[in-house]
Amino acid sequence: MALNKGKRARGSNFTKEEELLLVRSVCISWGNYTSKKLKTPMSKRLRQTNSTSKNLFYEKKIMFAEEEIERSRLEQEDILIKRKRDAEKHEWEGELHRKKLELLEIEIKQRMLNN
């Protein structure tokens, strides 16, 4: 096999410079390559649908988290209201008990005086 000066020995018909240019252009085009499947209007619509469905998913997730926060805040308020109501009830029962004891003490003193 005779080798031509300036030609590659692999059987290609390009010189080294031409081959380098081809490799560079192929690399550039492959770097920006998008498959034909992804260039169709249908695939664009699918990508938009996927992105909107992802957005909806995350919006729902955020809404759920906000609802959980609101629910826990309301539960905390309910707990505080119940504690306050229980404290008032306990205080009222304590006063009622003290009044009953005072009345009982007065009644005992009256019985002792009458006997």
Coordinates of C-alpha atoms in Angstrom, one line a residue:
M1 CA 0.0 0.0 0.0
A2 CA 1.5 3.2 -1.1
L3 CA 1.3 6.2 1.3
N4 CA 0.6 9.6 0.0
K5 CA 2.5 12.4 1.5
G6 CA 0.2 14.4 3.9
K7 CA -2.5 11.7 4.0
R8 CA -3.5 9.4 6.9
A9 CA -2.5 5.8 6.7
R10 CA -6.0 4.6 7.9
G11 CA -7.4 4.7 4.5
S12 CA -9.1 8.0 4.9
N13 CA -9.1 10.5 2.1
F14 CA -8.6 13.5 4.4
T15 CA -5.4 15.2 5.4
K16 CA -4.6 15.7 9.0
E17 CA -5.8 19.3 9.0
E18 CA -9.1 18.3 7.3
E19 CA -9.6 15.5 9.8
L20 CA -9.0 17.8 12.7
L21 CA -11.5 20.3 11.3
L22 CA -14.0 17.5 11.0
V23 CA -13.4 16.2 14.5
R24 CA -13.9 19.8 15.9
S25 CA -17.1 20.3 13.9
V26 CA -18.4 17.0 15.0
C27 CA -17.6 17.7 18.6
I28 CA -19.3 21.1 18.4
S29 CA -22.4 19.6 16.8
W30 CA -22.5 16.7 19.3
G31 CA -22.1 19.1 22.2
N32 CA -25.2 21.0 21.1
Y33 CA -27.0 17.9 20.0
T34 CA -30.6 17.5 20.8
S35 CA -32.3 14.3 19.5
K36 CA -35.0 14.6 16.9
K37 CA -37.4 13.1 19.4
L38 CA -36.9 16.0 21.7
K39 CA -37.3 18.6 18.9
T40 CA -40.9 17.7 18.0
P41 CA -43.8 19.9 19.2
M42 CA -45.2 16.9 21.0
S43 CA -42.0 16.5 23.1
K44 CA -42.0 20.2 23.8
R45 CA -45.6 19.9 25.0
L46 CA -44.6 16.9 27.1
R47 CA -41.7 18.7 28.6
Q48 CA -44.0 21.7 29.4
T49 CA -46.5 19.2 30.9
N50 CA -43.8 17.6 33.0
S51 CA -42.6 20.9 34.3
T52 CA -46.1 22.1 35.1
S53 CA -46.8 18.8 36.8
K54 CA -43.6 19.1 38.8
N55 CA -44.6 22.7 39.7
L56 CA -48.0 21.6 40.7
F57 CA -46.5 18.8 42.8
Y58 CA -44.2 21.3 44.6
E59 CA -47.0 23.9 45.0
K60 CA -49.2 21.2 46.6
K61 CA -46.4 20.1 48.8
I62 CA -45.9 23.8 49.9
M63 CA -49.6 24.2 50.4
F64 CA -49.7 21.0 52.5
A65 CA -46.8 22.3 54.7
E66 CA -48.5 25.6 55.1
E67 CA -51.8 23.9 56.1
E68 CA -49.8 21.7 58.6
I69 CA -48.3 24.9 60.1
E70 CA -51.7 26.5 60.3
R71 CA -53.2 23.4 61.8
S72 CA -50.5 23.1 64.4
R73 CA -50.8 26.8 65.2
L74 CA -54.6 26.4 65.7
E75 CA -54.0 23.3 67.8
Q76 CA -51.5 25.2 70.0
E77 CA -54.1 28.0 70.4
D78 CA -56.7 25.4 71.4
I79 CA -54.3 24.0 74.0
L80 CA -53.6 27.4 75.4
I81 CA -57.3 28.2 75.6
K82 CA -58.0 24.9 77.3
R83 CA -55.2 25.5 79.8
K84 CA -56.5 28.9 80.6
R85 CA -60.0 27.6 81.0
D86 CA -58.8 24.8 83.3
A87 CA -56.8 27.3 85.4
E88 CA -59.9 29.5 85.8
K89 CA -62.0 26.5 86.6
H90 CA -59.5 25.3 89.2
E91 CA -59.3 28.8 90.7
W92 CA -63.1 29.0 90.9
E93 CA -63.4 25.5 92.5
G94 CA -60.7 26.5 95.0
E95 CA -62.6 29.6 96.0
L96 CA -65.8 27.6 96.2
H97 CA -64.1 25.1 98.5
R98 CA -62.7 27.9 100.7
K99 CA -66.2 29.4 101.0
K100 CA -67.7 26.0 102.0
L101 CA -65.0 25.6 104.6
E102 CA -65.7 29.0 106.0
L103 CA -69.4 28.3 106.2
L104 CA -68.8 24.9 107.8
E105 CA -66.5 26.6 110.4
I106 CA -69.2 29.2 111.1
E107 CA -71.8 26.5 111.5
I108 CA -69.6 24.5 113.9
K109 CA -69.0 27.7 116.0
Q110 CA -72.7 28.3 116.1
R111 CA -73.4 24.8 117.3
M112 CA -70.8 25.0 119.9
L113 CA -72.3 28.3 121.2
N114 CA -75.8 26.9 121.2
N115 CA -74.9 23.8 123.2

